Amino acid sequence: MTTLCIANNRTEEMVGDPTGAMPLELRYAGCGAQRMLWWAEDGDVLVLPWGPDPEYLAYVTGLTGVRADSLTFVVPPPGDQGDQVLTADRLVDPGFLAELGRALDGRTVDRVLAVSPNGAAAELAAALGVAHAMPGLDFAAQGGNALVNSKAGFRALAAGAGVPIPPGRVAGSPAEVEAAVEHLLGQGHSVMLKVEYQVGGRGNEILARDERVEAVGAERVVPLPDRAAVAAYVAERWSWLTAGRGQRVVVERYFPDCAPLYAEFAISDKAVVLSGCGEMVMRPVVVGEITPPVTPDAGAWAELVQLGARLGESLRVIGYRGTVSADAVLTPKGEIYFHETNGRLTGSSHLHDVFRGRLLREEHRGSRHLLELAGLKVPSFAEAVAETGAAGLAFDRQRGTGVLFSSDFGPADGSVMYCAVAESPEAARTLETALLALFA
Amino acid sequence: MTTLCIANNRTEEMVGDPTGAMPLELRYAGCGAQRMLWWAEDGDVLVLPWGPDPEYLAYVTGLTGVRADSLTFVVPPPGDQGDQVLTADRLVDPGFLAELGRALDGRTVDRVLAVSPNGAAAELAAALGVAHAMPGLDFAAQGGNALVNSKAGFRALAAGAGVPIPPGRVAGSPAEVEAAVEHLLGQGHSVMLKVEYQVGGRGNEILARDERVEAVGAERVVPLPDRAAVAAYVAERWSWLTAGRGQRVVVERYFPDCAPLYAEFAISDKAVVLSGCGEMVMRPVVVGEITPPVTPDAGAWAELVQLGARLGESLRVIGYRGTVSADAVLTPKGEIYFHETNGRLTGSSHLHDVFRGRLLREEHRGSRHLLELAGLKVPSFAEAVAETGAAGLAFDRQRGTGVLFSSDFGPADGSVMYCAVAESPEAARTLETALLALFA
């Protein structure tokens, strides 16, 4: 039994217009795509934007217990945007399709697992004759993944499911955006403005009138002292806000001082099953997370899961299959507001599916806290692994604690993403401190 | 108990970009909006694009048994597009809101019934303090109606629900449209191309290679002998296909010689209930219909209803409330393919809700066939009614047969829309022939 893994991180359904990205942005996304290695099992076939780095491959398979030489990697030729991410044009290259067909020949593909289960992944599965193995293929093939990831469409689905969302609206014209922004600012609130398709807070901006606001979940806070300033801002940013192609704009009340949370689910034909919850670390946009979350009490946690599952059920009924993360904020008053769903393997999925689900022994799964952060500069991935091991900080399966290196962002900026696994949030922080000291 | 009726025919969710319409198009839509009078009951308050024509009002209320002087009509000042249809800008006019507030003062509004239950209708209901009376308001307020009426979104929802759709895809770029069109033409099929938001076939074009195709459901057939012709067509029509604002384009196989059918449902919190089915009369786009449909056998009819209800259930779960029509074609081979849902009071709703539901006595409802067509030129609405009555052709409640005049398109082109009610499809045709002879 073979899984066909498609590491199509950074698709149009995630980030909107796929053209015009900065090369470095594409390289980060390509490094993130290599996390698909964590899901591989013996004999699987992986479509990657580029061939895996041997050190990273050895590290990952060493932990998952997979025979690295049993894996087959197929890399399509570069596309219009180069060779950093798996754009749709790369997945239809005839030579690539032939090579992938040969790689699958004689195997029984029982699962197609894509980072983004989108139309391009569905077309690839169909072209290879393994359509049956991709859950939700029909929905994906007709552009369904865009529905699941649209921050505008989200507000309707959530409202329709009775799931609380921040006060605000979806706006289609500069006049509507201006009126909606002014309405919230005039009430003394600050505003979160969102581009319909983006990831990691990159499509968000916070607008404020007099309030002093700390940006969380957006790159910056834009002060807009009066309506004229709002109008000028909207006019100036219109092309960015609509991704230059008429997309709708989300205008929401921004709640400061919140805990940013998510609940992630696996959606199958019959059920919506919780994978895990977490709390994001924002500086000012997401740089990491801790799972389970630390801020919510039992009541808030239960509400997060229950409401997130309700969103998942709407997505299940319309035909989405796969992983979905429902993102929310918990306000200082204890209110929960949801603000998007992400239908893909997210930046958290490997923590639940692999670190907890495969690396932790069953008796440890309920009692381990995972603190993951990006941006640790290291001499090289291999040296990071070696030094951490020499210092006795590496993850140990028997104890179920220690440091894991989830991603190698070496090709982008010489950094790694690390995950401290410990018996409490405090112990995870202590472990992190020891790790950081190694590379200070 | 009062119903607030909002005759907002021809909204953005129906036709896309609301600006730039031809004046005559707007006038037709405004005439259609007056059909809201058929739903009125004693004491209701109606928001109309213009005040009702006295003859039409007297005719409708004479049949529904409503006291015309118990109805209150509120007409907002003209908006950016004039006074023919209820555009969103007209519904926020402060003077209008004040007048409508006074009209509702002292009444208990237990229902808000909009032609298009969209964001503007939701805002109006909220502004008047009657949000509780509009089913699905939260979904509508967040742009949900656009989801229900999008021909692109439809394909994902239908595929996700396992409802058959014509082979094809949703395309976002000229290259994608070209490839998808060429793929179907190259297989020897003709192609239906659809603008994401439009009504009455106005956003559709049929493309053919060698086949001789009769246009049904689109204004024209465009011959495209080779791929270069496809590319040139897509380039030339790109702005029209995307409504000049980056909308997605639907590319589907076109099935000739089909029966165009629909099943219409009322969606409430708990259930999806069939209102009725019909078969469209196309010349080449829809000019009328007959209900119940005549072409499908019992098996096809049951399939139409069962699959339509499945679409309705998806819409119920995501939060839509109100009337929805699921449109399909029945091919000569007996296959059914669905091609859109319309979330609004449609051109058929008055036939089911009012003609069958209120004008026909209960014992006649199961045994009457309604043939409705637009475009009968008459000297005036009043004369049409008088002459039909004098000729003994007018609808008679006791017999449950005769001619009804559903719409007065006099202000647009001097025509009326008529409905022949009879005991069989043939008898309805005979009655129609007699009617047409009166005004030949």
mmCIF file with all atom_site columns, N, CA and C in Angstrom, chain A residues 12 123 138-139 141-144 146-147 152-153 155-157 159-161 165 168-170 176 245-246 248 313-314 317-319, chain B residues 12 123 138-139 141-144 146-147 152-153 155-157 159-161 165 168-170 176 245-246 248 313-314 317-319:
data_model
loop_
_atom_site.group_PDB
_atom_site.id
_atom_site.type_symbol
_atom_site.label_atom_id
_atom_site.label_alt_id
_atom_site.label_comp_id
_atom_site.label_asym_id
_atom_site.label_entity_id
_atom_site.label_seq_id
_atom_site.pdbx_PDB_ins_code
_atom_site.Cartn_x
_atom_site.Cartn_y
_atom_site.Cartn_z
_atom_site.occupancy
_atom_site.B_iso_or_equiv
_atom_site.pdbx_formal_charge
_atom_site.auth_seq_id
_atom_site.auth_comp_id
_atom_site.auth_asym_id
_atom_site.auth_atom_id
_atom_site.pdbx_PDB_model_num
ATOM 1   N N  . GLU A 1 12  ? -2.422  28.647 -4.926  1.00 0.00 ? 12  GLU A N  1
ATOM 2   C CA . GLU A 1 12  ? -3.308  29.795 -5.147  1.00 0.00 ? 12  GLU A CA 1
ATOM 3   C C  . GLU A 1 12  ? -4.408  29.862 -4.092  1.00 0.00 ? 12  GLU A C  1
ATOM 4   N N  . GLU A 1 123 ? -6.307  16.982 -10.239 1.00 0.00 ? 123 GLU A N  1
ATOM 5   C CA . GLU A 1 123 ? -5.991  16.689 -11.645 1.00 0.00 ? 123 GLU A CA 1
ATOM 6   C C  . GLU A 1 123 ? -4.841  15.707 -11.753 1.00 0.00 ? 123 GLU A C  1
ATOM 7   N N  . ASP A 1 138 ? -13.613 15.098 -5.976  1.00 0.00 ? 138 ASP A N  1
ATOM 8   C CA . ASP A 1 138 ? -14.585 15.802 -6.820  1.00 0.00 ? 138 ASP A CA 1
ATOM 9   C C  . ASP A 1 138 ? -14.740 17.253 -6.378  1.00 0.00 ? 138 ASP A C  1
ATOM 10  N N  . PHE A 1 139 ? -14.811 17.451 -5.081  1.00 0.00 ? 139 PHE A N  1
ATOM 11  C CA . PHE A 1 139 ? -14.926 18.803 -4.521  1.00 0.00 ? 139 PHE A CA 1
ATOM 12  C C  . PHE A 1 139 ? -13.677 19.617 -4.861  1.00 0.00 ? 139 PHE A C  1
ATOM 13  N N  . ALA A 1 141 ? -11.562 19.111 -7.286  1.00 0.00 ? 141 ALA A N  1
ATOM 14  C CA . ALA A 1 141 ? -11.405 19.322 -8.733  1.00 0.00 ? 141 ALA A CA 1
ATOM 15  C C  . ALA A 1 141 ? -12.230 20.506 -9.219  1.00 0.00 ? 141 ALA A C  1
ATOM 16  N N  . GLN A 1 142 ? -13.284 20.851 -8.498  1.00 0.00 ? 142 GLN A N  1
ATOM 17  C CA . GLN A 1 142 ? -14.138 21.960 -8.913  1.00 0.00 ? 142 GLN A CA 1
ATOM 18  C C  . GLN A 1 142 ? -13.832 23.230 -8.119  1.00 0.00 ? 142 GLN A C  1
ATOM 19  N N  . GLY A 1 143 ? -12.645 23.310 -7.565  1.00 0.00 ? 143 GLY A N  1
ATOM 20  C CA . GLY A 1 143 ? -12.246 24.559 -6.905  1.00 0.00 ? 143 GLY A CA 1
ATOM 21  C C  . GLY A 1 143 ? -12.724 24.671 -5.471  1.00 0.00 ? 143 GLY A C  1
ATOM 22  N N  . GLY A 1 144 ? -13.161 23.550 -4.879  1.00 0.00 ? 144 GLY A N  1
ATOM 23  C CA . GLY A 1 144 ? -13.701 23.605 -3.525  1.00 0.00 ? 144 GLY A CA 1
ATOM 24  C C  . GLY A 1 144 ? -12.708 24.108 -2.487  1.00 0.00 ? 144 GLY A C  1
ATOM 25  N N  . ALA A 1 146 ? -10.729 26.469 -2.606  1.00 0.00 ? 146 ALA A N  1
ATOM 26  C CA . ALA A 1 146 ? -10.768 27.934 -2.499  1.00 0.00 ? 146 ALA A CA 1
ATOM 27  C C  . ALA A 1 146 ? -11.869 28.373 -1.526  1.00 0.00 ? 146 ALA A C  1
ATOM 28  N N  . LEU A 1 147 ? -12.981 27.656 -1.525  1.00 0.00 ? 147 LEU A N  1
ATOM 29  C CA . LEU A 1 147 ? -14.078 27.966 -0.583  1.00 0.00 ? 147 LEU A CA 1
ATOM 30  C C  . LEU A 1 147 ? -13.611 27.803 0.858   1.00 0.00 ? 147 LEU A C  1
ATOM 31  N N  . ALA A 1 152 ? -13.177 35.445 3.194   1.00 0.00 ? 152 ALA A N  1
ATOM 32  C CA . ALA A 1 152 ? -14.485 36.068 2.968   1.00 0.00 ? 152 ALA A CA 1
ATOM 33  C C  . ALA A 1 152 ? -15.586 35.012 3.064   1.00 0.00 ? 152 ALA A C  1
ATOM 34  N N  . GLY A 1 153 ? -15.418 33.930 2.320   1.00 0.00 ? 153 GLY A N  1
ATOM 35  C CA . GLY A 1 153 ? -16.404 32.853 2.374   1.00 0.00 ? 153 GLY A CA 1
ATOM 36  C C  . GLY A 1 153 ? -16.555 32.304 3.783   1.00 0.00 ? 153 GLY A C  1
ATOM 37  N N  . ARG A 1 155 ? -16.639 33.850 6.600   1.00 0.00 ? 155 ARG A N  1
ATOM 38  C CA . ARG A 1 155 ? -17.566 34.597 7.449   1.00 0.00 ? 155 ARG A CA 1
ATOM 39  C C  . ARG A 1 155 ? -19.017 34.166 7.222   1.00 0.00 ? 155 ARG A C  1
ATOM 40  N N  . ALA A 1 156 ? -19.357 33.861 5.961   1.00 0.00 ? 156 ALA A N  1
ATOM 41  C CA . ALA A 1 156 ? -20.720 33.389 5.686   1.00 0.00 ? 156 ALA A CA 1
ATOM 42  C C  . ALA A 1 156 ? -20.940 31.999 6.271   1.00 0.00 ? 156 ALA A C  1
ATOM 43  N N  . LEU A 1 157 ? -19.969 31.114 6.062   1.00 0.00 ? 157 LEU A N  1
ATOM 44  C CA . LEU A 1 157 ? -20.122 29.743 6.570   1.00 0.00 ? 157 LEU A CA 1
ATOM 45  C C  . LEU A 1 157 ? -20.213 29.738 8.095   1.00 0.00 ? 157 LEU A C  1
ATOM 46  N N  . ALA A 1 159 ? -21.109 32.282 10.106  1.00 0.00 ? 159 ALA A N  1
ATOM 47  C CA . ALA A 1 159 ? -22.372 32.904 10.517  1.00 0.00 ? 159 ALA A CA 1
ATOM 48  C C  . ALA A 1 159 ? -23.520 31.922 10.313  1.00 0.00 ? 159 ALA A C  1
ATOM 49  N N  . GLY A 1 160 ? -23.481 31.210 9.196   1.00 0.00 ? 160 GLY A N  1
ATOM 50  C CA . GLY A 1 160 ? -24.536 30.245 8.900   1.00 0.00 ? 160 GLY A CA 1
ATOM 51  C C  . GLY A 1 160 ? -24.554 29.086 9.869   1.00 0.00 ? 160 GLY A C  1
ATOM 52  N N  . ALA A 1 161 ? -23.404 28.760 10.426  1.00 0.00 ? 161 ALA A N  1
ATOM 53  C CA . ALA A 1 161 ? -23.316 27.648 11.383  1.00 0.00 ? 161 ALA A CA 1
ATOM 54  C C  . ALA A 1 161 ? -23.516 28.127 12.821  1.00 0.00 ? 161 ALA A C  1
ATOM 55  N N  . ILE A 1 165 ? -18.181 35.158 15.127  1.00 0.00 ? 165 ILE A N  1
ATOM 56  C CA . ILE A 1 165 ? -17.112 35.810 14.367  1.00 0.00 ? 165 ILE A CA 1
ATOM 57  C C  . ILE A 1 165 ? -17.021 37.257 14.833  1.00 0.00 ? 165 ILE A C  1
ATOM 58  N N  . GLY A 1 168 ? -18.287 42.719 11.891  1.00 0.00 ? 168 GLY A N  1
ATOM 59  C CA . GLY A 1 168 ? -17.674 43.209 10.672  1.00 0.00 ? 168 GLY A CA 1
ATOM 60  C C  . GLY A 1 168 ? -18.429 42.708 9.474   1.00 0.00 ? 168 GLY A C  1
ATOM 61  N N  . ARG A 1 169 ? -17.798 42.815 8.317   1.00 0.00 ? 169 ARG A N  1
ATOM 62  C CA . ARG A 1 169 ? -18.470 42.379 7.102   1.00 0.00 ? 169 ARG A CA 1
ATOM 63  C C  . ARG A 1 169 ? -17.472 42.076 5.992   1.00 0.00 ? 169 ARG A C  1
ATOM 64  N N  . VAL A 1 170 ? -18.019 41.545 4.920   1.00 0.00 ? 170 VAL A N  1
ATOM 65  C CA . VAL A 1 170 ? -17.253 41.296 3.712   1.00 0.00 ? 170 VAL A CA 1
ATOM 66  C C  . VAL A 1 170 ? -17.615 42.407 2.738   1.00 0.00 ? 170 VAL A C  1
ATOM 67  N N  . GLU A 1 176 ? -17.626 50.474 0.205   1.00 0.00 ? 176 GLU A N  1
ATOM 68  C CA . GLU A 1 176 ? -18.074 49.547 1.252   1.00 0.00 ? 176 GLU A CA 1
ATOM 69  C C  . GLU A 1 176 ? -16.991 49.341 2.310   1.00 0.00 ? 176 GLU A C  1
ATOM 70  N N  . ARG A 1 245 ? -7.191  41.566 -8.306  1.00 0.00 ? 245 ARG A N  1
ATOM 71  C CA . ARG A 1 245 ? -8.122  40.808 -9.164  1.00 0.00 ? 245 ARG A CA 1
ATOM 72  C C  . ARG A 1 245 ? -9.524  40.747 -8.565  1.00 0.00 ? 245 ARG A C  1
ATOM 73  N N  . GLY A 1 246 ? -9.924  41.850 -7.969  1.00 0.00 ? 246 GLY A N  1
ATOM 74  C CA . GLY A 1 246 ? -11.328 41.961 -7.575  1.00 0.00 ? 246 GLY A CA 1
ATOM 75  C C  . GLY A 1 246 ? -11.752 41.086 -6.411  1.00 0.00 ? 246 GLY A C  1
ATOM 76  N N  . ARG A 1 248 ? -12.713 39.927 -2.633  1.00 0.00 ? 248 ARG A N  1
ATOM 77  C CA . ARG A 1 248 ? -13.437 40.622 -1.570  1.00 0.00 ? 248 ARG A CA 1
ATOM 78  C C  . ARG A 1 248 ? -12.509 40.895 -0.382  1.00 0.00 ? 248 ARG A C  1
ATOM 79  N N  . GLU A 1 313 ? -18.029 20.431 10.439  1.00 0.00 ? 313 GLU A N  1
ATOM 80  C CA . GLU A 1 313 ? -19.204 19.701 9.950   1.00 0.00 ? 313 GLU A CA 1
ATOM 81  C C  . GLU A 1 313 ? -19.785 20.385 8.707   1.00 0.00 ? 313 GLU A C  1
ATOM 82  N N  . SER A 1 314 ? -19.813 21.715 8.690   1.00 0.00 ? 314 SER A N  1
ATOM 83  C CA . SER A 1 314 ? -20.268 22.416 7.476   1.00 0.00 ? 314 SER A CA 1
ATOM 84  C C  . SER A 1 314 ? -19.365 22.067 6.293   1.00 0.00 ? 314 SER A C  1
ATOM 85  N N  . VAL A 1 317 ? -20.048 18.534 5.089   1.00 0.00 ? 317 VAL A N  1
ATOM 86  C CA . VAL A 1 317 ? -21.278 18.415 4.298   1.00 0.00 ? 317 VAL A CA 1
ATOM 87  C C  . VAL A 1 317 ? -21.083 18.966 2.880   1.00 0.00 ? 317 VAL A C  1
ATOM 88  N N  . ILE A 1 318 ? -20.333 20.052 2.736   1.00 0.00 ? 318 ILE A N  1
ATOM 89  C CA . ILE A 1 318 ? -20.164 20.566 1.369   1.00 0.00 ? 318 ILE A CA 1
ATOM 90  C C  . ILE A 1 318 ? -19.126 19.764 0.582   1.00 0.00 ? 318 ILE A C  1
ATOM 91  N N  . GLY A 1 319 ? -18.384 18.888 1.234   1.00 0.00 ? 319 GLY A N  1
ATOM 92  C CA . GLY A 1 319 ? -17.555 17.972 0.458   1.00 0.00 ? 319 GLY A CA 1
ATOM 93  C C  . GLY A 1 319 ? -16.063 18.029 0.698   1.00 0.00 ? 319 GLY A C  1
ATOM 94  N N  . GLU B 1 12  ? -26.620 42.309 -6.939  1.00 0.00 ? 12  GLU B N  1
ATOM 95  C CA . GLU B 1 12  ? -25.266 41.924 -7.316  1.00 0.00 ? 12  GLU B CA 1
ATOM 96  C C  . GLU B 1 12  ? -25.086 40.402 -7.262  1.00 0.00 ? 12  GLU B C  1
ATOM 97  N N  . GLU B 1 123 ? -29.041 43.991 6.129   1.00 0.00 ? 123 GLU B N  1
ATOM 98  C CA . GLU B 1 123 ? -28.735 45.272 6.766   1.00 0.00 ? 123 GLU B CA 1
ATOM 99  C C  . GLU B 1 123 ? -29.999 46.082 7.002   1.00 0.00 ? 123 GLU B C  1
ATOM 100 N N  . ASP B 1 138 ? -27.896 36.078 9.472   1.00 0.00 ? 138 ASP B N  1
ATOM 101 C CA . ASP B 1 138 ? -26.450 36.116 9.735   1.00 0.00 ? 138 ASP B CA 1
ATOM 102 C C  . ASP B 1 138 ? -25.650 35.678 8.508   1.00 0.00 ? 138 ASP B C  1
ATOM 103 N N  . PHE B 1 139 ? -26.129 34.626 7.885   1.00 0.00 ? 139 PHE B N  1
ATOM 104 C CA . PHE B 1 139 ? -25.487 34.120 6.667   1.00 0.00 ? 139 PHE B CA 1
ATOM 105 C C  . PHE B 1 139 ? -25.567 35.178 5.560   1.00 0.00 ? 139 PHE B C  1
ATOM 106 N N  . ALA B 1 141 ? -25.963 38.398 5.876   1.00 0.00 ? 141 ALA B N  1
ATOM 107 C CA . ALA B 1 141 ? -25.214 39.612 6.216   1.00 0.00 ? 141 ALA B CA 1
ATOM 108 C C  . ALA B 1 141 ? -23.734 39.476 5.889   1.00 0.00 ? 141 ALA B C  1
ATOM 109 N N  . GLN B 1 142 ? -23.237 38.247 5.848   1.00 0.00 ? 142 GLN B N  1
ATOM 110 C CA . GLN B 1 142 ? -21.813 38.032 5.566   1.00 0.00 ? 142 GLN B CA 1
ATOM 111 C C  . GLN B 1 142 ? -21.570 37.599 4.122   1.00 0.00 ? 142 GLN B C  1
ATOM 112 N N  . GLY B 1 143 ? -22.527 37.924 3.260   1.00 0.00 ? 143 GLY B N  1
ATOM 113 C CA . GLY B 1 143 ? -22.307 37.659 1.841   1.00 0.00 ? 143 GLY B CA 1
ATOM 114 C C  . GLY B 1 143 ? -22.644 36.246 1.414   1.00 0.00 ? 143 GLY B C  1
ATOM 115 N N  . GLY B 1 144 ? -23.375 35.513 2.259   1.00 0.00 ? 144 GLY B N  1
ATOM 116 C CA . GLY B 1 144 ? -23.683 34.120 1.936   1.00 0.00 ? 144 GLY B CA 1
ATOM 117 C C  . GLY B 1 144 ? -24.466 33.944 0.654   1.00 0.00 ? 144 GLY B C  1
ATOM 118 N N  . ALA B 1 146 ? -24.120 35.282 -2.100  1.00 0.00 ? 146 ALA B N  1
ATOM 119 C CA . ALA B 1 146 ? -23.223 35.175 -3.261  1.00 0.00 ? 146 ALA B CA 1
ATOM 120 C C  . ALA B 1 146 ? -22.772 33.734 -3.460  1.00 0.00 ? 146 ALA B C  1
ATOM 121 N N  . LEU B 1 147 ? -22.531 33.017 -2.349  1.00 0.00 ? 147 LEU B N  1
ATOM 122 C CA . LEU B 1 147 ? -22.145 31.598 -2.431  1.00 0.00 ? 147 LEU B CA 1
ATOM 123 C C  . LEU B 1 147 ? -23.229 30.764 -3.100  1.00 0.00 ? 147 LEU B C  1
ATOM 124 N N  . ALA B 1 152 ? -19.820 29.238 -10.188 1.00 0.00 ? 152 ALA B N  1
ATOM 125 C CA . ALA B 1 152 ? -18.528 28.588 -9.946  1.00 0.00 ? 152 ALA B CA 1
ATOM 126 C C  . ALA B 1 152 ? -18.574 27.824 -8.625  1.00 0.00 ? 152 ALA B C  1
ATOM 127 N N  . GLY B 1 153 ? -18.982 28.513 -7.555  1.00 0.00 ? 153 GLY B N  1
ATOM 128 C CA . GLY B 1 153 ? -19.108 27.852 -6.262  1.00 0.00 ? 153 GLY B CA 1
ATOM 129 C C  . GLY B 1 153 ? -20.041 26.656 -6.332  1.00 0.00 ? 153 GLY B C  1
ATOM 130 N N  . ARG B 1 155 ? -20.388 24.429 -8.601  1.00 0.00 ? 155 ARG B N  1
ATOM 131 C CA . ARG B 1 155 ? -19.772 23.178 -9.064  1.00 0.00 ? 155 ARG B CA 1
ATOM 132 C C  . ARG B 1 155 ? -19.056 22.447 -7.927  1.00 0.00 ? 155 ARG B C  1
ATOM 133 N N  . ALA B 1 156 ? -18.429 23.198 -7.033  1.00 0.00 ? 156 ALA B N  1
ATOM 134 C CA . ALA B 1 156 ? -17.767 22.555 -5.890  1.00 0.00 ? 156 ALA B CA 1
ATOM 135 C C  . ALA B 1 156 ? -18.802 21.957 -4.937  1.00 0.00 ? 156 ALA B C  1
ATOM 136 N N  . LEU B 1 157 ? -19.846 22.741 -4.629  1.00 0.00 ? 157 LEU B N  1
ATOM 137 C CA . LEU B 1 157 ? -20.863 22.248 -3.696  1.00 0.00 ? 157 LEU B CA 1
ATOM 138 C C  . LEU B 1 157 ? -21.558 21.010 -4.250  1.00 0.00 ? 157 LEU B C  1
ATOM 139 N N  . ALA B 1 159 ? -20.389 18.881 -6.597  1.00 0.00 ? 159 ALA B N  1
ATOM 140 C CA . ALA B 1 159 ? -19.438 17.764 -6.625  1.00 0.00 ? 159 ALA B CA 1
ATOM 141 C C  . ALA B 1 159 ? -19.268 17.198 -5.222  1.00 0.00 ? 159 ALA B C  1
ATOM 142 N N  . GLY B 1 160 ? -19.200 18.089 -4.236  1.00 0.00 ? 160 GLY B N  1
ATOM 143 C CA . GLY B 1 160 ? -19.034 17.658 -2.852  1.00 0.00 ? 160 GLY B CA 1
ATOM 144 C C  . GLY B 1 160 ? -20.224 16.895 -2.321  1.00 0.00 ? 160 GLY B C  1
ATOM 145 N N  . ALA B 1 161 ? -21.397 17.181 -2.869  1.00 0.00 ? 161 ALA B N  1
ATOM 146 C CA . ALA B 1 161 ? -22.611 16.491 -2.426  1.00 0.00 ? 161 ALA B CA 1
ATOM 147 C C  . ALA B 1 161 ? -22.894 15.252 -3.261  1.00 0.00 ? 161 ALA B C  1
ATOM 148 N N  . ILE B 1 165 ? -22.799 16.818 -12.252 1.00 0.00 ? 165 ILE B N  1
ATOM 149 C CA . ILE B 1 165 ? -22.668 18.083 -12.982 1.00 0.00 ? 165 ILE B CA 1
ATOM 150 C C  . ILE B 1 165 ? -22.044 17.777 -14.336 1.00 0.00 ? 165 ILE B C  1
ATOM 151 N N  . GLY B 1 168 ? -16.390 19.264 -16.807 1.00 0.00 ? 168 GLY B N  1
ATOM 152 C CA . GLY B 1 168 ? -15.857 20.607 -16.998 1.00 0.00 ? 168 GLY B CA 1
ATOM 153 C C  . GLY B 1 168 ? -15.159 21.071 -15.753 1.00 0.00 ? 168 GLY B C  1
ATOM 154 N N  . ARG B 1 169 ? -14.894 22.364 -15.677 1.00 0.00 ? 169 ARG B N  1
ATOM 155 C CA . ARG B 1 169 ? -14.168 22.885 -14.530 1.00 0.00 ? 169 ARG B CA 1
ATOM 156 C C  . ARG B 1 169 ? -14.425 24.370 -14.339 1.00 0.00 ? 169 ARG B C  1
ATOM 157 N N  . VAL B 1 170 ? -13.904 24.867 -13.240 1.00 0.00 ? 170 VAL B N  1
ATOM 158 C CA . VAL B 1 170 ? -13.930 26.281 -12.939 1.00 0.00 ? 170 VAL B CA 1
ATOM 159 C C  . VAL B 1 170 ? -12.530 26.810 -13.245 1.00 0.00 ? 170 VAL B C  1
ATOM 160 N N  . GLU B 1 176 ? -6.184  28.784 -18.486 1.00 0.00 ? 176 GLU B N  1
ATOM 161 C CA . GLU B 1 176 ? -7.010  27.690 -17.967 1.00 0.00 ? 176 GLU B CA 1
ATOM 162 C C  . GLU B 1 176 ? -8.314  27.553 -18.761 1.00 0.00 ? 176 GLU B C  1
ATOM 163 N N  . ARG B 1 245 ? -13.939 41.942 -13.321 1.00 0.00 ? 245 ARG B N  1
ATOM 164 C CA . ARG B 1 245 ? -13.443 42.013 -11.941 1.00 0.00 ? 245 ARG B CA 1
ATOM 165 C C  . ARG B 1 245 ? -12.923 40.675 -11.439 1.00 0.00 ? 245 ARG B C  1
ATOM 166 N N  . GLY B 1 246 ? -12.282 39.967 -12.330 1.00 0.00 ? 246 GLY B N  1
ATOM 167 C CA . GLY B 1 246 ? -11.562 38.772 -11.902 1.00 0.00 ? 246 GLY B CA 1
ATOM 168 C C  . GLY B 1 246 ? -12.434 37.611 -11.464 1.00 0.00 ? 246 GLY B C  1
ATOM 169 N N  . ARG B 1 248 ? -14.419 34.051 -11.582 1.00 0.00 ? 248 ARG B N  1
ATOM 170 C CA . ARG B 1 248 ? -14.065 32.776 -12.187 1.00 0.00 ? 248 ARG B CA 1
ATOM 171 C C  . ARG B 1 248 ? -15.034 32.442 -13.331 1.00 0.00 ? 248 ARG B C  1
ATOM 172 N N  . GLU B 1 313 ? -29.909 20.553 0.958   1.00 0.00 ? 313 GLU B N  1
ATOM 173 C CA . GLU B 1 313 ? -29.424 20.192 2.288   1.00 0.00 ? 313 GLU B CA 1
ATOM 174 C C  . GLU B 1 313 ? -28.037 20.792 2.540   1.00 0.00 ? 313 GLU B C  1
ATOM 175 N N  . SER B 1 314 ? -27.165 20.784 1.536   1.00 0.00 ? 314 SER B N  1
ATOM 176 C CA . SER B 1 314 ? -25.858 21.443 1.702   1.00 0.00 ? 314 SER B CA 1
ATOM 177 C C  . SER B 1 314 ? -26.064 22.929 2.003   1.00 0.00 ? 314 SER B C  1
ATOM 178 N N  . VAL B 1 317 ? -27.278 23.432 5.557   1.00 0.00 ? 317 VAL B N  1
ATOM 179 C CA . VAL B 1 317 ? -26.225 23.268 6.566   1.00 0.00 ? 317 VAL B CA 1
ATOM 180 C C  . VAL B 1 317 ? -25.305 24.494 6.612   1.00 0.00 ? 317 VAL B C  1
ATOM 181 N N  . ILE B 1 318 ? -24.988 25.081 5.461   1.00 0.00 ? 318 ILE B N  1
ATOM 182 C CA . ILE B 1 318 ? -24.097 26.249 5.511   1.00 0.00 ? 318 ILE B CA 1
ATOM 183 C C  . ILE B 1 318 ? -24.833 27.503 5.944   1.00 0.00 ? 318 ILE B C  1
ATOM 184 N N  . GLY B 1 319 ? -26.158 27.471 6.011   1.00 0.00 ? 319 GLY B N  1
ATOM 185 C CA . GLY B 1 319 ? -26.859 28.604 6.614   1.00 0.00 ? 319 GLY B CA 1
ATOM 186 C C  . GLY B 1 319 ? -27.838 29.357 5.740   1.00 0.00 ? 319 GLY B C  1
#
